[in-house]
PDB file of C-alpha atoms in Angstrom:
ATOM      1  CA  MET A   1     -60.666 -68.997   4.438  1.00  0.00           C
ATOM      2  CA  ALA A   2     -59.838 -65.309   3.917  1.00  0.00           C
ATOM      3  CA  PHE A   3     -60.948 -64.643   7.489  1.00  0.00           C
ATOM      4  CA  GLN A   4     -58.517 -67.228   8.843  1.00  0.00           C
ATOM      5  CA  ILE A   5     -55.595 -65.813   6.879  1.00  0.00           C
ATOM      6  CA  LEU A   6     -56.452 -62.306   8.035  1.00  0.00           C
ATOM      7  CA  LEU A   7     -56.642 -63.499  11.602  1.00  0.00           C
ATOM      8  CA  ASN A   8     -53.247 -65.149  11.261  1.00  0.00           C
ATOM      9  CA  PHE A   9     -51.739 -61.901   9.950  1.00  0.00           C
ATOM     10  CA  PHE A  10     -53.336 -60.030  12.795  1.00  0.00           C
ATOM     11  CA  LEU A  11     -51.885 -62.419  15.350  1.00  0.00           C
ATOM     12  CA  ALA A  12     -48.439 -62.015  13.808  1.00  0.00           C
ATOM     13  CA  LEU A  13     -48.844 -58.230  14.079  1.00  0.00           C
ATOM     14  CA  VAL A  14     -49.819 -58.575  17.737  1.00  0.00           C
ATOM     15  CA  TRP A  15     -46.706 -60.672  18.283  1.00  0.00           C
ATOM     16  CA  MET A  16     -44.563 -57.944  16.683  1.00  0.00           C
ATOM     17  CA  PHE A  17     -46.121 -55.342  18.990  1.00  0.00           C
ATOM     18  CA  MET A  18     -45.641 -57.558  22.032  1.00  0.00           C
ATOM     19  CA  SER A  19     -41.957 -58.187  21.347  1.00  0.00           C
ATOM     20  CA  VAL A  20     -41.274 -54.578  20.224  1.00  0.00           C
ATOM     21  CA  SER A  21     -39.229 -55.650  17.246  1.00  0.00           C
ATOM     22  CA  PHE A  22     -40.459 -54.842  13.750  1.00  0.00           C
ATOM     23  CA  THR A  23     -38.443 -57.131  11.530  1.00  0.00           C
ATOM     24  CA  SER A  24     -39.558 -59.763   9.066  1.00  0.00           C
ATOM     25  CA  ALA A  25     -38.043 -62.492  11.249  1.00  0.00           C
ATOM     26  CA  THR A  26     -40.336 -61.528  14.145  1.00  0.00           C
ATOM     27  CA  PHE A  27     -43.255 -61.455  11.757  1.00  0.00           C
ATOM     28  CA  ILE A  28     -42.528 -64.987  10.591  1.00  0.00           C
ATOM     29  CA  ILE A  29     -42.201 -66.232  14.177  1.00  0.00           C
ATOM     30  CA  GLY A  30     -45.468 -64.531  15.070  1.00  0.00           C
ATOM     31  CA  TYR A  31     -47.132 -65.999  12.000  1.00  0.00           C
ATOM     32  CA  LEU A  32     -46.053 -69.522  12.952  1.00  0.00           C
ATOM     33  CA  LEU A  33     -47.241 -69.025  16.550  1.00  0.00           C
ATOM     34  CA  GLY A  34     -50.550 -67.684  15.245  1.00  0.00           C
ATOM     35  CA  LEU A  35     -50.849 -70.688  12.969  1.00  0.00           C
ATOM     36  CA  PHE A  36     -50.382 -72.937  15.974  1.00  0.00           C
ATOM     37  CA  LEU A  37     -53.136 -71.033  17.788  1.00  0.00           C
ATOM     38  CA  LEU A  38     -55.443 -71.366  14.780  1.00  0.00           C
ATOM     39  CA  ILE A  39     -54.810 -75.114  14.711  1.00  0.00           C
ATOM     40  CA  LEU A  40     -55.759 -75.318  18.378  1.00  0.00           C
ATOM     41  CA  MET A  41     -58.923 -73.258  17.771  1.00  0.00           C
ATOM     42  CA  ARG A  42     -59.960 -74.990  14.543  1.00  0.00           C
ATOM     43  CA  ARG A  43     -63.207 -76.298  15.985  1.00  0.00           C
ATOM     44  CA  PHE A  44     -64.640 -72.773  16.296  1.00  0.00           C
ATOM     45  CA  PHE A  45     -64.388 -71.998  12.582  1.00  0.00           C
ATOM     46  CA  ASN A  46     -67.153 -72.881  10.200  1.00  0.00           C
ATOM     47  CA  GLU A  47     -64.711 -73.847   7.434  1.00  0.00           C
ATOM     48  CA  ARG A  48     -61.746 -76.168   7.363  1.00  0.00           C
ATOM     49  CA  LEU A  49     -58.347 -74.900   8.322  1.00  0.00           C
ATOM     50  CA  TYR A  50     -57.012 -72.829   5.431  1.00  0.00           C
ATOM     51  CA  LEU A  51     -53.843 -74.901   5.147  1.00  0.00           C
ATOM     52  CA  PHE A  52     -55.807 -77.750   3.586  1.00  0.00           C
ATOM     53  CA  ARG A  53     -57.127 -75.487   0.897  1.00  0.00           C
ATOM     54  CA  ILE A  54     -53.698 -74.064   0.141  1.00  0.00           C
ATOM     55  CA  TRP A  55     -52.437 -77.628  -0.173  1.00  0.00           C
ATOM     56  CA  ALA A  56     -55.295 -78.409  -2.583  1.00  0.00           C
ATOM     57  CA  VAL A  57     -54.343 -75.377  -4.710  1.00  0.00           C
ATOM     58  CA  ILE A  58     -50.711 -76.488  -4.823  1.00  0.00           C
ATOM     59  CA  SER A  59     -51.588 -80.010  -5.878  1.00  0.00           C
ATOM     60  CA  LEU A  60     -53.912 -78.593  -8.550  1.00  0.00           C
ATOM     61  CA  PHE A  61     -50.999 -76.540  -9.879  1.00  0.00           C
ATOM     62  CA  PHE A  62     -48.794 -79.610 -10.164  1.00  0.00           C
ATOM     63  CA  LEU A  63     -51.625 -81.489 -11.898  1.00  0.00           C
ATOM     64  CA  PHE A  64     -51.812 -78.590 -14.346  1.00  0.00           C
ATOM     65  CA  MET A  65     -48.066 -78.823 -15.074  1.00  0.00           C
ATOM     66  CA  LYS A  66     -48.148 -82.606 -15.530  1.00  0.00           C
ATOM     67  CA  GLU A  67     -51.117 -82.510 -17.897  1.00  0.00           C
ATOM     68  CA  LEU A  68     -49.574 -79.732 -19.965  1.00  0.00           C
ATOM     69  CA  PHE A  69     -46.409 -81.740 -20.457  1.00  0.00           C
ATOM     70  CA  LEU A  70     -48.259 -84.987 -21.262  1.00  0.00           C
ATOM     71  CA  SER A  71     -50.569 -83.293 -23.753  1.00  0.00           C
ATOM     72  CA  SER A  72     -47.701 -81.582 -25.500  1.00  0.00           C
ATOM     73  CA  VAL A  73     -45.899 -84.883 -25.887  1.00  0.00           C
ATOM     74  CA  GLN A  74     -49.058 -86.460 -27.271  1.00  0.00           C
ATOM     75  CA  VAL A  75     -49.563 -83.706 -29.830  1.00  0.00           C
ATOM     76  CA  PHE A  76     -45.855 -84.003 -30.653  1.00  0.00           C
ATOM     77  CA  LEU A  77     -46.196 -87.722 -31.438  1.00  0.00           C
ATOM     78  CA  LEU A  78     -49.415 -87.142 -33.381  1.00  0.00           C
ATOM     79  CA  ILE A  79     -47.885 -84.490 -35.614  1.00  0.00           C
ATOM     80  CA  LEU A  80     -44.712 -86.414 -36.322  1.00  0.00           C
ATOM     81  CA  LYS A  81     -46.575 -89.598 -37.276  1.00  0.00           C
ATOM     82  CA  PRO A  82     -46.126 -90.168 -40.994  1.00  0.00           C
ATOM     83  CA  ARG A  83     -49.705 -91.293 -41.656  1.00  0.00           C
ATOM     84  CA  MET A  84     -52.115 -89.081 -39.841  1.00  0.00           C
ATOM     85  CA  ASN A  85     -55.314 -91.040 -39.251  1.00  0.00           C
ATOM     86  CA  ILE A  86     -57.065 -88.876 -36.722  1.00  0.00           C
ATOM     87  CA  ARG A  87     -60.817 -89.053 -36.066  1.00  0.00           C
ATOM     88  CA  PRO A  88     -61.954 -85.817 -34.420  1.00  0.00           C
ATOM     89  CA  ALA A  89     -65.254 -85.605 -32.575  1.00  0.00           C
ATOM     90  CA  ILE A  90     -67.243 -83.098 -30.564  1.00  0.00           C
ATOM     91  CA  PHE A  91     -68.921 -84.463 -27.457  1.00  0.00           C
ATOM     92  CA  GLU A  92     -70.947 -83.206 -24.534  1.00  0.00           C
ATOM     93  CA  TYR A  93     -69.718 -83.326 -21.013  1.00  0.00           C
ATOM     94  CA  ASP A  94     -72.015 -82.817 -18.009  1.00  0.00           C
ATOM     95  CA  THR A  95     -70.304 -81.003 -15.196  1.00  0.00           C
ATOM     96  CA  VAL A  96     -71.282 -80.893 -11.549  1.00  0.00           C
ATOM     97  CA  LEU A  97     -69.459 -77.642 -10.876  1.00  0.00           C
ATOM     98  CA  LYS A  98     -71.580 -74.562 -10.149  1.00  0.00           C
ATOM     99  CA  TYR A  99     -69.546 -71.404  -9.759  1.00  0.00           C
ATOM    100  CA  ASP A 100     -68.140 -69.410 -12.661  1.00  0.00           C
ATOM    101  CA  TRP A 101     -64.546 -69.605 -11.529  1.00  0.00           C
ATOM    102  CA  GLU A 102     -64.753 -73.367 -11.135  1.00  0.00           C
ATOM    103  CA  ILE A 103     -66.049 -73.810 -14.671  1.00  0.00           C
ATOM    104  CA  THR A 104     -63.408 -71.463 -16.047  1.00  0.00           C
ATOM    105  CA  LEU A 105     -60.695 -73.405 -14.257  1.00  0.00           C
ATOM    106  CA  LEU A 106     -62.104 -76.720 -15.476  1.00  0.00           C
ATOM    107  CA  SER A 107     -62.155 -75.422 -19.075  1.00  0.00           C
ATOM    108  CA  LEU A 108     -58.551 -74.308 -18.809  1.00  0.00           C
ATOM    109  CA  LEU A 109     -57.542 -77.706 -17.473  1.00  0.00           C
ATOM    110  CA  ILE A 110     -59.495 -79.592 -20.131  1.00  0.00           C
ATOM    111  CA  THR A 111     -57.956 -77.468 -22.850  1.00  0.00           C
ATOM    112  CA  LEU A 112     -54.552 -78.476 -21.564  1.00  0.00           C
ATOM    113  CA  THR A 113     -55.383 -82.201 -21.277  1.00  0.00           C
ATOM    114  CA  PRO A 114     -54.148 -84.564 -23.953  1.00  0.00           C
ATOM    115  CA  GLY A 115     -56.397 -84.394 -27.006  1.00  0.00           C
ATOM    116  CA  THR A 116     -59.275 -82.275 -25.760  1.00  0.00           C
ATOM    117  CA  LEU A 117     -60.274 -78.651 -26.332  1.00  0.00           C
ATOM    118  CA  VAL A 118     -63.315 -76.865 -24.927  1.00  0.00           C
ATOM    119  CA  LEU A 119     -65.375 -75.332 -27.754  1.00  0.00           C
ATOM    120  CA  ALA A 120     -68.375 -73.938 -25.900  1.00  0.00           C
ATOM    121  CA  VAL A 121     -70.151 -73.801 -22.586  1.00  0.00           C
ATOM    122  CA  SER A 122     -73.930 -74.170 -22.633  1.00  0.00           C
ATOM    123  CA  ASP A 123     -76.094 -71.253 -21.489  1.00  0.00           C
ATOM    124  CA  ASP A 124     -77.155 -72.907 -18.257  1.00  0.00           C
ATOM    125  CA  GLN A 125     -73.499 -73.758 -17.549  1.00  0.00           C
ATOM    126  CA  LYS A 126     -74.221 -77.411 -17.031  1.00  0.00           C
ATOM    127  CA  LYS A 127     -72.657 -78.778 -20.205  1.00  0.00           C
ATOM    128  CA  LEU A 128     -69.292 -78.306 -21.832  1.00  0.00           C
ATOM    129  CA  TYR A 129     -68.861 -79.045 -25.543  1.00  0.00           C
ATOM    130  CA  ILE A 130     -65.446 -80.587 -26.006  1.00  0.00           C
ATOM    131  CA  HIS A 131     -63.540 -81.220 -29.227  1.00  0.00           C
ATOM    132  CA  ALA A 132     -61.508 -84.416 -29.013  1.00  0.00           C
ATOM    133  CA  ILE A 133     -58.756 -85.089 -31.504  1.00  0.00           C
ATOM    134  CA  ASP A 134     -59.341 -88.847 -31.435  1.00  0.00           C
ATOM    135  CA  ALA A 135     -62.790 -90.386 -30.993  1.00  0.00           C
ATOM    136  CA  ASP A 136     -61.347 -93.506 -29.362  1.00  0.00           C
ATOM    137  CA  ASP A 137     -60.085 -91.499 -26.430  1.00  0.00           C
ATOM    138  CA  ILE A 138     -63.415 -89.934 -25.480  1.00  0.00           C
ATOM    139  CA  ASP A 139     -64.209 -92.365 -22.702  1.00  0.00           C
ATOM    140  CA  ASP A 140     -60.724 -92.052 -21.280  1.00  0.00           C
ATOM    141  CA  ALA A 141     -60.905 -88.280 -21.460  1.00  0.00           C
ATOM    142  CA  VAL A 142     -64.276 -88.131 -19.709  1.00  0.00           C
ATOM    143  CA  LYS A 143     -63.038 -90.435 -17.015  1.00  0.00           C
ATOM    144  CA  SER A 144     -59.856 -88.525 -16.413  1.00  0.00           C
ATOM    145  CA  ILE A 145     -61.736 -85.223 -16.297  1.00  0.00           C
ATOM    146  CA  GLN A 146     -64.146 -86.605 -13.717  1.00  0.00           C
ATOM    147  CA  ASP A 147     -61.653 -88.434 -11.599  1.00  0.00           C
ATOM    148  CA  THR A 148     -58.816 -85.948 -11.498  1.00  0.00           C
ATOM    149  CA  PHE A 149     -59.843 -82.439 -12.503  1.00  0.00           C
ATOM    150  CA  GLU A 150     -63.338 -82.123 -11.088  1.00  0.00           C
ATOM    151  CA  LYS A 151     -62.223 -83.834  -7.927  1.00  0.00           C
ATOM    152  CA  ALA A 152     -59.248 -81.533  -7.505  1.00  0.00           C
ATOM    153  CA  ILE A 153     -61.377 -78.433  -8.112  1.00  0.00           C
ATOM    154  CA  LEU A 154     -64.058 -79.618  -5.699  1.00  0.00           C
ATOM    155  CA  GLU A 155     -61.333 -80.239  -3.170  1.00  0.00           C
ATOM    156  CA  VAL A 156     -60.304 -76.582  -3.454  1.00  0.00           C
ATOM    157  CA  SER A 157     -63.832 -75.195  -3.180  1.00  0.00           C
ATOM    158  CA  ARG A 158     -65.013 -77.494  -0.383  1.00  0.00           C
ATOM    159  CA  THR A 159     -65.633 -75.590   2.835  1.00  0.00           C
TER     160      THR A 159
ATOM    161  CA  MET B   1     -16.445 -75.782 -12.866  1.00  0.00           C
ATOM    162  CA  THR B   2     -19.114 -78.420 -12.292  1.00  0.00           C
ATOM    163  CA  GLU B   3     -21.496 -75.701 -11.250  1.00  0.00           C
ATOM    164  CA  THR B   4     -21.255 -73.900 -14.550  1.00  0.00           C
ATOM    165  CA  ALA B   5     -21.630 -77.236 -16.293  1.00  0.00           C
ATOM    166  CA  ILE B   6     -24.878 -77.912 -14.441  1.00  0.00           C
ATOM    167  CA  VAL B   7     -26.190 -74.409 -15.150  1.00  0.00           C
ATOM    168  CA  ASN B   8     -25.312 -74.672 -18.814  1.00  0.00           C
ATOM    169  CA  GLY B   9     -26.860 -78.135 -18.994  1.00  0.00           C
ATOM    170  CA  LEU B  10     -30.133 -76.988 -17.471  1.00  0.00           C
ATOM    171  CA  THR B  11     -30.274 -73.959 -19.761  1.00  0.00           C
ATOM    172  CA  ILE B  12     -29.578 -76.086 -22.824  1.00  0.00           C
ATOM    173  CA  ILE B  13     -32.218 -78.660 -21.835  1.00  0.00           C
ATOM    174  CA  PHE B  14     -34.944 -76.099 -21.196  1.00  0.00           C
ATOM    175  CA  ILE B  15     -34.303 -73.955 -24.244  1.00  0.00           C
ATOM    176  CA  SER B  16     -33.931 -76.861 -26.645  1.00  0.00           C
ATOM    177  CA  LEU B  17     -37.137 -78.386 -25.291  1.00  0.00           C
ATOM    178  CA  GLY B  18     -38.882 -75.083 -25.917  1.00  0.00           C
ATOM    179  CA  VAL B  19     -37.481 -74.761 -29.424  1.00  0.00           C
ATOM    180  CA  ILE B  20     -38.431 -78.339 -30.324  1.00  0.00           C
ATOM    181  CA  PHE B  21     -41.997 -77.867 -29.121  1.00  0.00           C
ATOM    182  CA  SER B  22     -42.319 -74.578 -30.981  1.00  0.00           C
ATOM    183  CA  LEU B  23     -41.073 -76.252 -34.156  1.00  0.00           C
ATOM    184  CA  VAL B  24     -43.537 -79.081 -33.758  1.00  0.00           C
ATOM    185  CA  THR B  25     -46.353 -76.563 -33.290  1.00  0.00           C
ATOM    186  CA  ALA B  26     -45.405 -74.934 -36.568  1.00  0.00           C
ATOM    187  CA  LEU B  27     -45.365 -78.333 -38.276  1.00  0.00           C
ATOM    188  CA  GLY B  28     -48.732 -79.146 -36.764  1.00  0.00           C
ATOM    189  CA  LEU B  29     -50.240 -75.937 -38.109  1.00  0.00           C
ATOM    190  CA  ILE B  30     -49.213 -77.072 -41.597  1.00  0.00           C
ATOM    191  CA  ARG B  31     -50.141 -80.745 -41.335  1.00  0.00           C
ATOM    192  CA  LEU B  32     -53.415 -80.817 -39.422  1.00  0.00           C
ATOM    193  CA  PRO B  33     -56.621 -80.586 -41.453  1.00  0.00           C
ATOM    194  CA  ASP B  34     -58.932 -77.967 -39.862  1.00  0.00           C
ATOM    195  CA  VAL B  35     -59.176 -75.044 -37.460  1.00  0.00           C
ATOM    196  CA  TYR B  36     -60.074 -77.125 -34.446  1.00  0.00           C
ATOM    197  CA  THR B  37     -57.315 -79.683 -34.689  1.00  0.00           C
ATOM    198  CA  ARG B  38     -54.814 -76.902 -35.423  1.00  0.00           C
ATOM    199  CA  SER B  39     -55.952 -75.121 -32.348  1.00  0.00           C
ATOM    200  CA  HIS B  40     -55.062 -78.272 -30.391  1.00  0.00           C
ATOM    201  CA  ALA B  41     -51.503 -77.912 -31.562  1.00  0.00           C
ATOM    202  CA  SER B  42     -51.255 -74.189 -31.064  1.00  0.00           C
ATOM    203  CA  SER B  43     -52.840 -74.067 -27.619  1.00  0.00           C
ATOM    204  CA  LYS B  44     -50.784 -76.874 -26.064  1.00  0.00           C
ATOM    205  CA  SER B  45     -47.400 -77.269 -27.680  1.00  0.00           C
ATOM    206  CA  ALA B  46     -46.909 -73.574 -28.237  1.00  0.00           C
ATOM    207  CA  THR B  47     -47.576 -72.872 -24.565  1.00  0.00           C
ATOM    208  CA  LEU B  48     -45.012 -75.404 -23.472  1.00  0.00           C
ATOM    209  CA  GLY B  49     -42.557 -74.183 -26.105  1.00  0.00           C
ATOM    210  CA  VAL B  50     -42.590 -70.562 -25.007  1.00  0.00           C
ATOM    211  CA  LEU B  51     -42.674 -71.668 -21.380  1.00  0.00           C
ATOM    212  CA  GLY B  52     -39.539 -73.750 -21.864  1.00  0.00           C
ATOM    213  CA  ILE B  53     -37.653 -70.884 -23.524  1.00  0.00           C
ATOM    214  CA  LEU B  54     -38.665 -68.407 -20.806  1.00  0.00           C
ATOM    215  CA  ALA B  55     -37.755 -70.859 -18.033  1.00  0.00           C
ATOM    216  CA  GLY B  56     -34.364 -71.500 -19.652  1.00  0.00           C
ATOM    217  CA  THR B  57     -33.691 -67.774 -19.898  1.00  0.00           C
ATOM    218  CA  PHE B  58     -34.704 -67.303 -16.275  1.00  0.00           C
ATOM    219  CA  ILE B  59     -32.419 -70.091 -15.066  1.00  0.00           C
ATOM    220  CA  TYR B  60     -29.488 -68.783 -17.105  1.00  0.00           C
ATOM    221  CA  PHE B  61     -29.736 -65.194 -15.829  1.00  0.00           C
ATOM    222  CA  TRP B  62     -30.396 -66.330 -12.285  1.00  0.00           C
ATOM    223  CA  LEU B  63     -27.681 -68.908 -11.831  1.00  0.00           C
ATOM    224  CA  ALA B  64     -25.005 -67.780 -14.284  1.00  0.00           C
ATOM    225  CA  GLU B  65     -25.341 -64.002 -14.011  1.00  0.00           C
ATOM    226  CA  GLY B  66     -26.746 -63.720 -10.518  1.00  0.00           C
ATOM    227  CA  HIS B  67     -29.678 -61.611 -11.643  1.00  0.00           C
ATOM    228  CA  MET B  68     -33.130 -62.855 -10.718  1.00  0.00           C
ATOM    229  CA  ASN B  69     -35.669 -61.432 -13.120  1.00  0.00           C
ATOM    230  CA  SER B  70     -39.156 -61.745 -11.708  1.00  0.00           C
ATOM    231  CA  ARG B  71     -40.745 -60.458 -14.924  1.00  0.00           C
ATOM    232  CA  LEU B  72     -39.956 -63.764 -16.603  1.00  0.00           C
ATOM    233  CA  ILE B  73     -41.877 -65.628 -13.902  1.00  0.00           C
ATOM    234  CA  LEU B  74     -44.829 -63.275 -14.356  1.00  0.00           C
ATOM    235  CA  ALA B  75     -44.670 -63.799 -18.119  1.00  0.00           C
ATOM    236  CA  ILE B  76     -44.765 -67.598 -17.593  1.00  0.00           C
ATOM    237  CA  ILE B  77     -47.845 -67.302 -15.357  1.00  0.00           C
ATOM    238  CA  PHE B  78     -49.658 -64.973 -17.784  1.00  0.00           C
ATOM    239  CA  LEU B  79     -48.953 -67.259 -20.701  1.00  0.00           C
ATOM    240  CA  PHE B  80     -50.162 -70.226 -18.755  1.00  0.00           C
ATOM    241  CA  VAL B  81     -53.527 -68.635 -18.156  1.00  0.00           C
ATOM    242  CA  THR B  82     -54.083 -66.842 -21.444  1.00  0.00           C
ATOM    243  CA  SER B  83     -53.021 -69.317 -24.089  1.00  0.00           C
ATOM    244  CA  PRO B  84     -55.602 -72.088 -23.505  1.00  0.00           C
ATOM    245  CA  LEU B  85     -58.175 -69.328 -23.234  1.00  0.00           C
ATOM    246  CA  SER B  86     -57.260 -67.959 -26.644  1.00  0.00           C
ATOM    247  CA  GLY B  87     -57.427 -71.474 -28.071  1.00  0.00           C
ATOM    248  CA  HIS B  88     -60.936 -71.827 -26.709  1.00  0.00           C
ATOM    249  CA  LEU B  89     -62.078 -68.449 -28.010  1.00  0.00           C
ATOM    250  CA  ILE B  90     -60.708 -69.013 -31.517  1.00  0.00           C
ATOM    251  CA  GLY B  91     -62.383 -72.443 -31.694  1.00  0.00           C
ATOM    252  CA  ARG B  92     -65.667 -71.092 -30.395  1.00  0.00           C
ATOM    253  CA  SER B  93     -65.853 -68.117 -32.706  1.00  0.00           C
ATOM    254  CA  ALA B  94     -64.883 -70.313 -35.658  1.00  0.00           C
ATOM    255  CA  TYR B  95     -67.687 -72.725 -34.809  1.00  0.00           C
ATOM    256  CA  ILE B  96     -70.313 -70.033 -34.337  1.00  0.00           C
ATOM    257  CA  SER B  97     -69.404 -68.264 -37.556  1.00  0.00           C
ATOM    258  CA  GLY B  98     -69.961 -71.554 -39.366  1.00  0.00           C
ATOM    259  CA  VAL B  99     -66.535 -73.009 -40.147  1.00  0.00           C
ATOM    260  CA  GLN B 100     -67.076 -76.692 -40.872  1.00  0.00           C
ATOM    261  CA  PRO B 101     -64.906 -79.299 -39.178  1.00  0.00           C
ATOM    262  CA  THR B 102     -63.130 -81.778 -41.453  1.00  0.00           C
ATOM    263  CA  ASP B 103     -64.978 -84.706 -43.000  1.00  0.00           C
ATOM    264  CA  LEU B 104     -63.025 -86.959 -40.701  1.00  0.00           C
ATOM    265  CA  THR B 105     -65.149 -85.717 -37.806  1.00  0.00           C
ATOM    266  CA  GLU B 106     -67.236 -88.598 -36.498  1.00  0.00           C
ATOM    267  CA  HIS B 107     -69.644 -87.093 -34.065  1.00  0.00           C
ATOM    268  CA  ASP B 108     -70.842 -83.565 -33.570  1.00  0.00           C
ATOM    269  CA  ALA B 109     -72.873 -82.722 -30.493  1.00  0.00           C
ATOM    270  CA  LEU B 110     -72.601 -78.978 -30.852  1.00  0.00           C
ATOM    271  CA  LYS B 111     -74.186 -78.685 -34.300  1.00  0.00           C
ATOM    272  CA  GLN B 112     -77.795 -78.936 -33.168  1.00  0.00           C
ATOM    273  CA  VAL B 113     -77.304 -76.567 -30.283  1.00  0.00           C
ATOM    274  CA  ILE B 114     -75.878 -73.859 -32.462  1.00  0.00           C
ATOM    275  CA  ALA B 115     -78.540 -74.409 -35.137  1.00  0.00           C
ATOM    276  CA  GLU B 116     -81.240 -74.098 -32.489  1.00  0.00           C
ATOM    277  CA  LYS B 117     -79.739 -70.860 -31.218  1.00  0.00           C
ATOM    278  CA  LYS B 118     -79.497 -69.374 -34.696  1.00  0.00           C
ATOM    279  CA  ARG B 119     -83.122 -70.271 -35.394  1.00  0.00           C
ATOM    280  CA  LYS B 120     -84.290 -68.457 -32.288  1.00  0.00           C
ATOM    281  CA  GLN B 121     -82.585 -65.210 -33.161  1.00  0.00           C
TER     282      GLN B 121
END
């Protein structure tokens, strides 16, 4: 992915040298032309086109925002309830992610999901210990972590 | 005329949202029973509260005063990354140093793991 971006920059630079005008407008035109060339040549790269990965990162960011807002509203309602009958629990969660940055990102996302907070990561980095504020929600939480977060992170790291 | 109304409206919405969430965080710190549940409140609502206030300030200075302050954007991003992390670290160190969760806690998967680790040392 980094190689493709670098190549695109390089092509834009070549375009600037070819048209002997060193302004940001020329750079942008050259960048777009280079992007078009990369799209034409996509079959020679080992990885996917980098645009897909950038799109995955952007959708992950919006997921982040949405979850933060939802979880804040949930905590809001919980705190303002006159009778607080919460049932906290700590449960294990098996993750399929391998790299350190993926696990860090997943923990950040889980911490911002409604009602869950990562307490510890096991030594072999295969299990996350998660504190849930309501034991009824555990199944829902596990499902939403698997379906949305892990999938979104895998989508970013897929080659 | 309508433009200033829109700008003021946006600013008011963002900042009051931030203030309300910060207030609720403070209430949560008083009402919730133990460290872990409190850390739920402080790591989520507080983030959104400060975020709302910073975003409101940014919008006001950008649209009403014509001054775009990129430091506020940076501050929002830094907060976004660091505040769930601090929630995690406080919870983790509390658990390892032996702070008990409330009696309401139903199920505790971490207890055995930590006990095992302490025995090995």
